[in-house]
Coordinates of C-alpha atoms in Angstrom, one line a residue:
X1 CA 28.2 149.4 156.8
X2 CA 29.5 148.0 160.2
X3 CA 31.8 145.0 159.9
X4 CA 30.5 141.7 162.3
X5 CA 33.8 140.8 164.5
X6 CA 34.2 137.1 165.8
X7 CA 32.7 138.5 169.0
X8 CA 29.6 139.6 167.2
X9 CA 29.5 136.3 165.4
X10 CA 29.1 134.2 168.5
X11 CA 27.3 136.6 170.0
X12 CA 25.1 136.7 167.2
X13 CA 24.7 132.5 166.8
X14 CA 23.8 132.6 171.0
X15 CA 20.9 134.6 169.7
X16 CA 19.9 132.3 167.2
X17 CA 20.2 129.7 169.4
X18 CA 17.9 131.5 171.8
X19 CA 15.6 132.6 169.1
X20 CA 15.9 136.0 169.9
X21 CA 14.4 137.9 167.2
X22 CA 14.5 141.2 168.4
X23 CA 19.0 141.3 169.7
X24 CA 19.4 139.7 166.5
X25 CA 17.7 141.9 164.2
X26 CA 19.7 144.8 165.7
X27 CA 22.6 143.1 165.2
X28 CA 21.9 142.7 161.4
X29 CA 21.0 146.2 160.9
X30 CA 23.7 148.0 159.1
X31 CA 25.5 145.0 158.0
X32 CA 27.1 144.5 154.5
X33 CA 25.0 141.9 152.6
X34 CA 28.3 140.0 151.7
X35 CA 29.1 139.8 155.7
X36 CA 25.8 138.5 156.0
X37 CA 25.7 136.1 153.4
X38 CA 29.4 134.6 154.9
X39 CA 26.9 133.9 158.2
X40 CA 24.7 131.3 156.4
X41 CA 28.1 129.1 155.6
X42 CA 28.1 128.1 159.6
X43 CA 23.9 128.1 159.5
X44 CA 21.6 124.9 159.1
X45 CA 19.1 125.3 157.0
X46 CA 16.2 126.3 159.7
X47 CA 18.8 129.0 161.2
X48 CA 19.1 130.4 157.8
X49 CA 15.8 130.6 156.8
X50 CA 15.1 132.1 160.2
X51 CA 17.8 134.4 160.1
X52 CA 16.9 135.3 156.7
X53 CA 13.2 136.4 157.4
X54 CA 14.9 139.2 160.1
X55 CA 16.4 141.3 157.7
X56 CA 13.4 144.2 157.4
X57 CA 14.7 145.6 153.9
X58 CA 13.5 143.8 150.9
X59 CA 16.3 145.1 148.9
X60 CA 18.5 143.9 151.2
X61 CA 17.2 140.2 151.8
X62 CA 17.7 140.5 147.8
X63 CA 21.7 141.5 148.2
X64 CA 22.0 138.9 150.6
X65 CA 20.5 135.7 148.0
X66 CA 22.9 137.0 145.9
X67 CA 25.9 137.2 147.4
X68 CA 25.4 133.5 149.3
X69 CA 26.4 130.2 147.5
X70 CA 24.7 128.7 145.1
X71 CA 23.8 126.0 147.3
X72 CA 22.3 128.0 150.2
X73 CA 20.9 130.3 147.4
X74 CA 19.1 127.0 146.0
X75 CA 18.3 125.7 149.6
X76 CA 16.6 129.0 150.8
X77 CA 14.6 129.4 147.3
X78 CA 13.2 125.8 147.6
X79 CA 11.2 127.1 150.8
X80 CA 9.7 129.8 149.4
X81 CA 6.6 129.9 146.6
X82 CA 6.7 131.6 142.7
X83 CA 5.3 134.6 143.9
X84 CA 8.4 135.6 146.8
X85 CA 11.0 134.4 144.4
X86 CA 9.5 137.1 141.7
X87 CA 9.2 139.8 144.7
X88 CA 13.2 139.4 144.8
X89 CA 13.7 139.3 141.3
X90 CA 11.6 142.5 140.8
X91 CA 14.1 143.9 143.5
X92 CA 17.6 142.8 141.2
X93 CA 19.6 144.3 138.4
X94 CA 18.6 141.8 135.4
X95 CA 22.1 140.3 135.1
X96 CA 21.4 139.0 138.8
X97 CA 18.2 138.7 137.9
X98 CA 19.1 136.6 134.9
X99 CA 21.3 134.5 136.6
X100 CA 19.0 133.4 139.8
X101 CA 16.1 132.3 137.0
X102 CA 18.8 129.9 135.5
X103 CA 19.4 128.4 138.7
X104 CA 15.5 127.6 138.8
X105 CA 14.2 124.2 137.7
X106 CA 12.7 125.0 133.7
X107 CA 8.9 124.4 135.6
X108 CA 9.5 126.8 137.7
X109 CA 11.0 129.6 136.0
X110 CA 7.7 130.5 133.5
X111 CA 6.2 130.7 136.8
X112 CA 8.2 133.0 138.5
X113 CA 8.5 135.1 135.9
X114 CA 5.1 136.2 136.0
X115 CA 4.9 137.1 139.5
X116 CA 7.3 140.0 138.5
X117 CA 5.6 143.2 139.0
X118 CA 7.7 145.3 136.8
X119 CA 6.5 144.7 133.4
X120 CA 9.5 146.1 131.8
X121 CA 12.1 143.9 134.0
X122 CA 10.5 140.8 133.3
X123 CA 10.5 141.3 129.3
X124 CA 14.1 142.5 129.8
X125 CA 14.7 138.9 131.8
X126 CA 13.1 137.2 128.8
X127 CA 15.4 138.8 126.4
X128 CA 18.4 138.0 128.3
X129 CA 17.3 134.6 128.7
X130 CA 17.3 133.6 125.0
X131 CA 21.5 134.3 125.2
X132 CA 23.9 131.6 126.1
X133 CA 25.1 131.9 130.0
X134 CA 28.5 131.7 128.6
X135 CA 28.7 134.7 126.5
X136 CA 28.5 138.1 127.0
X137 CA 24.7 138.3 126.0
X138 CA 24.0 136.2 129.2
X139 CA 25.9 138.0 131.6
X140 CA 24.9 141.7 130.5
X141 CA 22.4 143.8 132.2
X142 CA 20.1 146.3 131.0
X143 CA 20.5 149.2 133.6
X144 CA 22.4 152.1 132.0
X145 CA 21.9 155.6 131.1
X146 CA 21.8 156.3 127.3
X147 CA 21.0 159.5 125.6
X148 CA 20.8 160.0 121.6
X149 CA 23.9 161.8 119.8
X150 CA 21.4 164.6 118.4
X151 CA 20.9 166.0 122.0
X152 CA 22.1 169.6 123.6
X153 CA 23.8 169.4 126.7
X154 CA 21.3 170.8 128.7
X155 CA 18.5 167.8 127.1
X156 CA 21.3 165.5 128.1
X157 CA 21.4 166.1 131.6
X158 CA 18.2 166.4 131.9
X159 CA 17.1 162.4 130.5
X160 CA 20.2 161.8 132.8
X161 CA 18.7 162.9 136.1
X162 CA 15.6 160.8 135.0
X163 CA 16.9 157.4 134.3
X164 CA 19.4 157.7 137.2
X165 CA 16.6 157.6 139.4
X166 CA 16.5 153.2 139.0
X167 CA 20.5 153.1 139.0
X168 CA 22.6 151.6 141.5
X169 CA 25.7 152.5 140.3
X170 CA 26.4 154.9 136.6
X171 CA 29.7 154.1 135.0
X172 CA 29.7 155.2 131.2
X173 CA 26.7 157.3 129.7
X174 CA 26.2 156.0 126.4
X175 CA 25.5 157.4 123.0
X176 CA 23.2 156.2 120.7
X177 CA 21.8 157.4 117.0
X178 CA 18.4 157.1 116.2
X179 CA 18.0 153.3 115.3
X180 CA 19.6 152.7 119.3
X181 CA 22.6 152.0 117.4
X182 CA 25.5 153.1 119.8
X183 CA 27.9 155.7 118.5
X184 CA 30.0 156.5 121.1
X185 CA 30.2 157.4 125.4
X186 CA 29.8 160.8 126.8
X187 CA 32.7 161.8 129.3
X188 CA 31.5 163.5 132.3
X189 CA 34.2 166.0 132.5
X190 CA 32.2 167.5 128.9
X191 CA 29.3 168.0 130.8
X192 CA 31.2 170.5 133.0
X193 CA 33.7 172.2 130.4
X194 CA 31.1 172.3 127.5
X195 CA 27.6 172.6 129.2
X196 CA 25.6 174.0 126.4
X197 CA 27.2 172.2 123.4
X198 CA 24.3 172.2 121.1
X199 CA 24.9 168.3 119.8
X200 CA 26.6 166.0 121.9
X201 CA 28.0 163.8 119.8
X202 CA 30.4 166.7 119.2
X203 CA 31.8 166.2 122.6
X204 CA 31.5 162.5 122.9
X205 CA 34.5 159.8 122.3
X206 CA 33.9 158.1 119.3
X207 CA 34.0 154.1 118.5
X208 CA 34.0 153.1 122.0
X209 CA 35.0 149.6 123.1
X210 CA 32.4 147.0 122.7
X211 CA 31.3 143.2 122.6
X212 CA 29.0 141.6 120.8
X213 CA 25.8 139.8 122.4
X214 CA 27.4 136.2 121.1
X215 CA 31.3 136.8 122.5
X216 CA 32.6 134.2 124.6
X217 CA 32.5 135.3 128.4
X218 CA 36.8 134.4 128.4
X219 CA 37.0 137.3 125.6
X220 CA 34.9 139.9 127.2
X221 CA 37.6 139.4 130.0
X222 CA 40.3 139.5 128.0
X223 CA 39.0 143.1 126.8
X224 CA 38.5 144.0 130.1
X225 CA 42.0 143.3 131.2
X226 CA 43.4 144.9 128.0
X227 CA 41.6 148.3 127.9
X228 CA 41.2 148.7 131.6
X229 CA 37.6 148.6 131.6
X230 CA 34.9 149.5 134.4
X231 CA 32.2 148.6 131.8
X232 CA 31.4 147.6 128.6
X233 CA 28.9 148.1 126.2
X234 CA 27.0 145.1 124.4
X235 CA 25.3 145.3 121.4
X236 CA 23.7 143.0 118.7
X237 CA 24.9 142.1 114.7
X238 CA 23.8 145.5 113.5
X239 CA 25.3 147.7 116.7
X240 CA 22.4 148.5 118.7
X241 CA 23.3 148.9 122.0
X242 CA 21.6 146.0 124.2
X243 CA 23.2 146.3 127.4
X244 CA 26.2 146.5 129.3
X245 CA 28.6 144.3 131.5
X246 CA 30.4 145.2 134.5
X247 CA 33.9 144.6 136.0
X248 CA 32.1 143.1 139.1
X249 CA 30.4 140.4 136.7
X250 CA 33.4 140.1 135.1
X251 CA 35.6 139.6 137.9
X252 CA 33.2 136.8 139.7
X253 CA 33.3 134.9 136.6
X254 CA 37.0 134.8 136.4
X255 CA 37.1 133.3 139.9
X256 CA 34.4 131.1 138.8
X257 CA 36.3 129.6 135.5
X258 CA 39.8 129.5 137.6
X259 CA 38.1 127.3 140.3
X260 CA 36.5 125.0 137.7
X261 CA 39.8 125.2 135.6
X262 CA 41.9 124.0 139.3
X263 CA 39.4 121.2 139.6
X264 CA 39.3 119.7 136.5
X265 CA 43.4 119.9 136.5
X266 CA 43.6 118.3 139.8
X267 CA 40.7 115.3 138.5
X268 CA 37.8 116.6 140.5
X269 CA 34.7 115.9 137.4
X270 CA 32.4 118.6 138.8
X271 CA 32.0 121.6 140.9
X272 CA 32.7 120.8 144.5
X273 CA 33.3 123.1 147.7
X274 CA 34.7 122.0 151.0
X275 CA 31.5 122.0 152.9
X276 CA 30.1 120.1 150.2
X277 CA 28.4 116.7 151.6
X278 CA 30.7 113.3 151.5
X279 CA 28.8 112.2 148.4
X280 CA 28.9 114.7 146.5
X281 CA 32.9 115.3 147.3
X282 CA 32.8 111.4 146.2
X283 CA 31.1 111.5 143.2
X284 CA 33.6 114.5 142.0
X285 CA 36.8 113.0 142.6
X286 CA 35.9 109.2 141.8
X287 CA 35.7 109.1 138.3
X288 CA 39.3 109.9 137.8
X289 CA 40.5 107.3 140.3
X290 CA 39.1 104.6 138.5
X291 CA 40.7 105.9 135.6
X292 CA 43.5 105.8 137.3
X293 CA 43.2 102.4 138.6
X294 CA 42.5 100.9 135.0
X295 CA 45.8 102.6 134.1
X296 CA 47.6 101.0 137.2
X297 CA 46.2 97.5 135.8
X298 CA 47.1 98.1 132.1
X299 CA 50.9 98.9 133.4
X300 CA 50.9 95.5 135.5
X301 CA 50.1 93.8 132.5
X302 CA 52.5 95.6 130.1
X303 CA 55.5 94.6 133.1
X304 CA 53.7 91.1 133.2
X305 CA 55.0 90.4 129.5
X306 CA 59.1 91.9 130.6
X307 CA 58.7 89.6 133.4
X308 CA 61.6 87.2 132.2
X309 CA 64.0 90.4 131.1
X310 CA 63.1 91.9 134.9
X311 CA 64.1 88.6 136.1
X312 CA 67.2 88.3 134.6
X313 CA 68.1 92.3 135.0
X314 CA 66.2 93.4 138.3
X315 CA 68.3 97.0 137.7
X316 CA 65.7 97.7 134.8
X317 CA 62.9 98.0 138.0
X318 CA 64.7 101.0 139.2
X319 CA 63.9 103.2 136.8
X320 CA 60.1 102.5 135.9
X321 CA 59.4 105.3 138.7
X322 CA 61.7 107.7 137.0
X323 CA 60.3 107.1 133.4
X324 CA 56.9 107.7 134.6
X325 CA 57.6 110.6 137.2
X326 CA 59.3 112.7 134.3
X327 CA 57.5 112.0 131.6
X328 CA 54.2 112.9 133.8
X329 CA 56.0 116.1 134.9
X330 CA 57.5 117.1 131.5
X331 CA 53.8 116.7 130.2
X332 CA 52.1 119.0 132.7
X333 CA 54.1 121.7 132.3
X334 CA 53.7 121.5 128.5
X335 CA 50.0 121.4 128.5
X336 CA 50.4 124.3 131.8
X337 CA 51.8 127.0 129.2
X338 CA 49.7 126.2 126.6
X339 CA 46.2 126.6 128.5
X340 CA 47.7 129.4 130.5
X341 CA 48.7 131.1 126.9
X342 CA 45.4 130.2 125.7
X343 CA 43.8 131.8 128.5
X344 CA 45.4 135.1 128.7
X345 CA 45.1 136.0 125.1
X346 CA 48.9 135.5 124.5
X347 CA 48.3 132.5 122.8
X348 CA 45.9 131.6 119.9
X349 CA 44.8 128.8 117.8
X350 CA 46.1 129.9 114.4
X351 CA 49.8 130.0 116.4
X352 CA 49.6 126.5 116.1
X353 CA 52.5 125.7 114.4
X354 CA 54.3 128.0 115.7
X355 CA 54.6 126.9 119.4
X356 CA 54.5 123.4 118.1
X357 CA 57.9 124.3 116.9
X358 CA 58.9 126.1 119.6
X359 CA 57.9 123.4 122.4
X360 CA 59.9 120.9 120.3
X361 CA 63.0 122.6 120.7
X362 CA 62.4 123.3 124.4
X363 CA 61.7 119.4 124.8
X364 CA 64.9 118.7 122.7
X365 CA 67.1 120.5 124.9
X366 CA 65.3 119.6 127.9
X367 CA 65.7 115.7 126.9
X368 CA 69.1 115.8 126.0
X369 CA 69.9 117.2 129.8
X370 CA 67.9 115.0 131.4
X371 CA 68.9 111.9 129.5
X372 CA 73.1 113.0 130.3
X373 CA 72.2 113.2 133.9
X374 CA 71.2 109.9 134.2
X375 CA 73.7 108.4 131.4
X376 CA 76.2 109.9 133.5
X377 CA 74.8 109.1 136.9
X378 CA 74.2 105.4 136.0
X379 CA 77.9 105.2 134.5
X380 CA 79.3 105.8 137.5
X381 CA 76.7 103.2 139.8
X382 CA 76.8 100.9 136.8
X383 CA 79.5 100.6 135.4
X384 CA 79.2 96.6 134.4
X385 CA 76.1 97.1 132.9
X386 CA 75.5 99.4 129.5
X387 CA 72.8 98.0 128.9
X388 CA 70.2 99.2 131.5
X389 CA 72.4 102.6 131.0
X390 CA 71.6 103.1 128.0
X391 CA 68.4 101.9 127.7
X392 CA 67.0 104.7 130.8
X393 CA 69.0 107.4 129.0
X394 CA 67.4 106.9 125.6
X395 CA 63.9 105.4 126.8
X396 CA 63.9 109.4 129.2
X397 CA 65.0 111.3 125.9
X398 CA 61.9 109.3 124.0
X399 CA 59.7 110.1 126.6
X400 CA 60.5 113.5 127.6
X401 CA 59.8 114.9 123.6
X402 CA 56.4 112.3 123.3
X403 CA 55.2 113.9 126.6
X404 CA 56.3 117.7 125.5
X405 CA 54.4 116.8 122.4
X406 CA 51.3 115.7 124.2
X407 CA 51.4 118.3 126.6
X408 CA 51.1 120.5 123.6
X409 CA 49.1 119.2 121.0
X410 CA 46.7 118.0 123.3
X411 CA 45.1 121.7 124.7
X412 CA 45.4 122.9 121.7
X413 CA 43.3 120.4 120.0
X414 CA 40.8 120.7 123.0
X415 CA 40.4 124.1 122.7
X416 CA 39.8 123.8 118.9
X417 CA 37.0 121.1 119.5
X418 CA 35.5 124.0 122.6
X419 CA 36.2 121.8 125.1
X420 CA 38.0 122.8 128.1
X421 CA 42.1 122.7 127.7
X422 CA 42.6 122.7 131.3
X423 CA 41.7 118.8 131.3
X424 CA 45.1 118.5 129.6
X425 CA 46.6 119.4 132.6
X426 CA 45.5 117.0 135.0
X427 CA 45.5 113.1 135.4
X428 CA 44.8 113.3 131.5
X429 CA 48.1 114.0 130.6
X430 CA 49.8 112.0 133.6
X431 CA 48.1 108.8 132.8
X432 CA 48.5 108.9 129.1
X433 CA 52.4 109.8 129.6
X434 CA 52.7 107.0 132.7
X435 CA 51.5 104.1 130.1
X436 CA 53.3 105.4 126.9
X437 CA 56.6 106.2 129.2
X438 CA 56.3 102.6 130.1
X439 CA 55.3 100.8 126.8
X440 CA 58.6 102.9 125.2
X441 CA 60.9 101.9 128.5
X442 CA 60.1 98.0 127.9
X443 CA 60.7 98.2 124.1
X444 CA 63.8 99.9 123.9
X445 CA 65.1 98.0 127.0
X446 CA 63.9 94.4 125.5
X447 CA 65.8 95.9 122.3
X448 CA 69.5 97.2 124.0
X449 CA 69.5 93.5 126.3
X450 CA 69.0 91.8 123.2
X451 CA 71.9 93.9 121.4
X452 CA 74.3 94.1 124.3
X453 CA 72.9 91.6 127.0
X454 CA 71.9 91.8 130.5

């Protein structure tokens, strides 16, 4: 595979803009589909299409829809018919397969699916189809070599050779009995040092790592990471082996959850990209703004009624930004360990209490500095007046273990009712914390004036 410099690039959209079919086919040949796919981000819609139709392998044009995003995979697949769109999906491993169906309008997919040639591929499609996208049912694919545990070596090798023929790529040779139920994997270094064992399930490695079909897609990375994986076997509630998932599919939807997990915690309510169009960037990032506004309005009205106490003590003003900036801040970085904990496996649900506990005690000792800092700072600018002293140090130390609480409680509760616990660590937690800091620093300060005066 030849890598496309910058020169080649321009070189290569002069040609396109010439419509020259022939330098620009030459050009392709030999490129990666990835490099390819990268292309279509600087392509309108007409140059990609036309671009597209150059490429002279079939297998390849099916590389390159998958490796483009899903927006110029759903733009080019608009403009073709059924019957294309199931030429492709003939050509892809059914995980791909699997995936570019779901991305199909529901009237269209029935459709597709039987302009697939391959009889065998599209029944496998429909079976995967059944499984939730988010578990590892829906991301599995079907191409693997298996071979029964009653087999001699030589028998072995020889249904290998034969169902390595429609393989890509062969990571694990798996071992099943006869019910397909899988037993164990078959290292390739036995088939050199024991090449006529007369049953290979005396060779193979027993109880191998495995998901089932209905394990959440964050687990089956989880294993991954754990046991150093390349691939993992799938099977169903009685241990047939079904499938298999591979560290590729695993790795894209890691990227994929981390860039939906970064959204949501910066307030963006849907998948966007960059070159995404001005509405649709609009529509993604509104939502929380209004939010954001109503909670800008419900803290003018909360100051509204200490009016007279602002009045009388403008000092108290200072500090609103500091009560809402630290409690904010405080809560974020709760709710950050937690959903990081939750997503890296250190971290589970039925730990509850435990880093419930263990939060509190970081928020104590974290209130009790902060609130000395500004005791001790606002002594020495304030001296005439306790009051507004002590009414920021003890309004911060409130704050500080309310928003260590929230920042903890919060994605933990979130990930018990399955819904994303990264929303506790955006404009969620910083609004809630901004209105509570503010309702406790106008109590407690109405309180200390009354008790010592302004």
């Amino acid at each position: 595979m030849k890598d496309l410099t910058e020169k080649d690039i321009k070189q290569l959209e002069e040609y396109i803009e010439q419509s020259d079919t022939r330098q620009a086919a030459l050009m392709l040949h030999g490129v990666h589909p990835a490099d390819i796919a990268e292309l279509f981000q600087e392509l309108n819609l007409k140059q990609s299409e036309w671009l597209f139709n150059l490429i002279d392998d079939n297998e390849k044009k099916a590389d390159v829809l998958m490796e483009l995003d899903e927006e110029d995979r759903k733009k080019l697949l608009e403009g073709m018919d059924s019957e294309q769109i199931g030429h492709f999906i003939d050509l892809l491993d059914t995980d791909d397969a699997v995936d570019l169906i779901q991305e199909l309008d529901e009237e269209d997919r029935d459709e597709v699916i039987q302009h697939i040639d391959d009889m065998e591929q599209a029944g496998n499609i429909v079976d995967l189809l059944q499984y939730d996208e988010d578990t590892a049912g829906g991301m599995m694919g079907t191409e693997m070599i298996v071979v029964n545990e009653n087999w001699s070596m030589p028998q072995c090798i020889k249904e290998m050779r034969l169902q390595a023929e429609n393989l890509d790529d062969i990571y694990y040779v798996y071992v099943v009995d006869d019910g397909e139920r899988l037993k164990g994997i078959l290292p390739l270094k036995k088939m050199i040092t024991d090449p006529s064992v007369s049953k290979i399930r005396r060779v193979m490695d027993p109880e191998p790592v495995s998901v089932r079909t209905d394990t959440p897609i964050d687990d089956v990375a989880l294993d991954f990471e754990k046991y150093d994986l390349v691939a993992m076997p799938v099977v169903d509630s009685i241990g047939r082996l079904v499938g298999q998932i591979t560290v590729d599919d695993v790795m894209d939807e890691v990227r994929e959850q981390n860039e939906r997990d970064y959204q949501l915690a910066s307030g963006l309510s849907s998948d966007v990209d960059a070159d995404d169009s001005i509405l649709a960037q609009t529509k993604a990032r509104i939502p929380w703004l209004l939010i954001g506004i109503g909670s800008g309005i419900l803290a003018s009205l909360i100051l509204a009624g200490f009016e007279s106490q602002l009045a009388i003590c403008t000092a108290l003003a200072l500090f609103i930004p500091i009560i809402g900036g630290t409690g904010g801040n405080v809560g974020v970085q709760a709710s950050a360990i937690v959903v990081q904990g939750l997503a890296n496996g250190s971290l589970e649900l039925r730990e509850f209490s435990r880093q419930l506990g263990k939060e509190v005690l970081v928020g104590l000792l974290n209130a009790t500095i902060i609130s000395l800092v500004i005791f001790v700072y606002n002594l020495i600018t304030l001296p005439h007046n306790f009051a507004v002293t002590l009414s920021v140090a003890v309004s911060l130390f409130i704050v500080v273990m309310f928003a260590t609480l929230l920042g903890t409680i919060v994605p933990l509760t979130l990930e018990k009712l399955k819904i994303n616990p990264a929303l506790a660590t955006g404009p969620f937690i910083q609004i809630s914390n901004d209105i509570v800091g503010l309702v406790i620093y106008v109590y407690i300060s109405k309180a200390l004036l009354g008790i010592f005066g302004a």
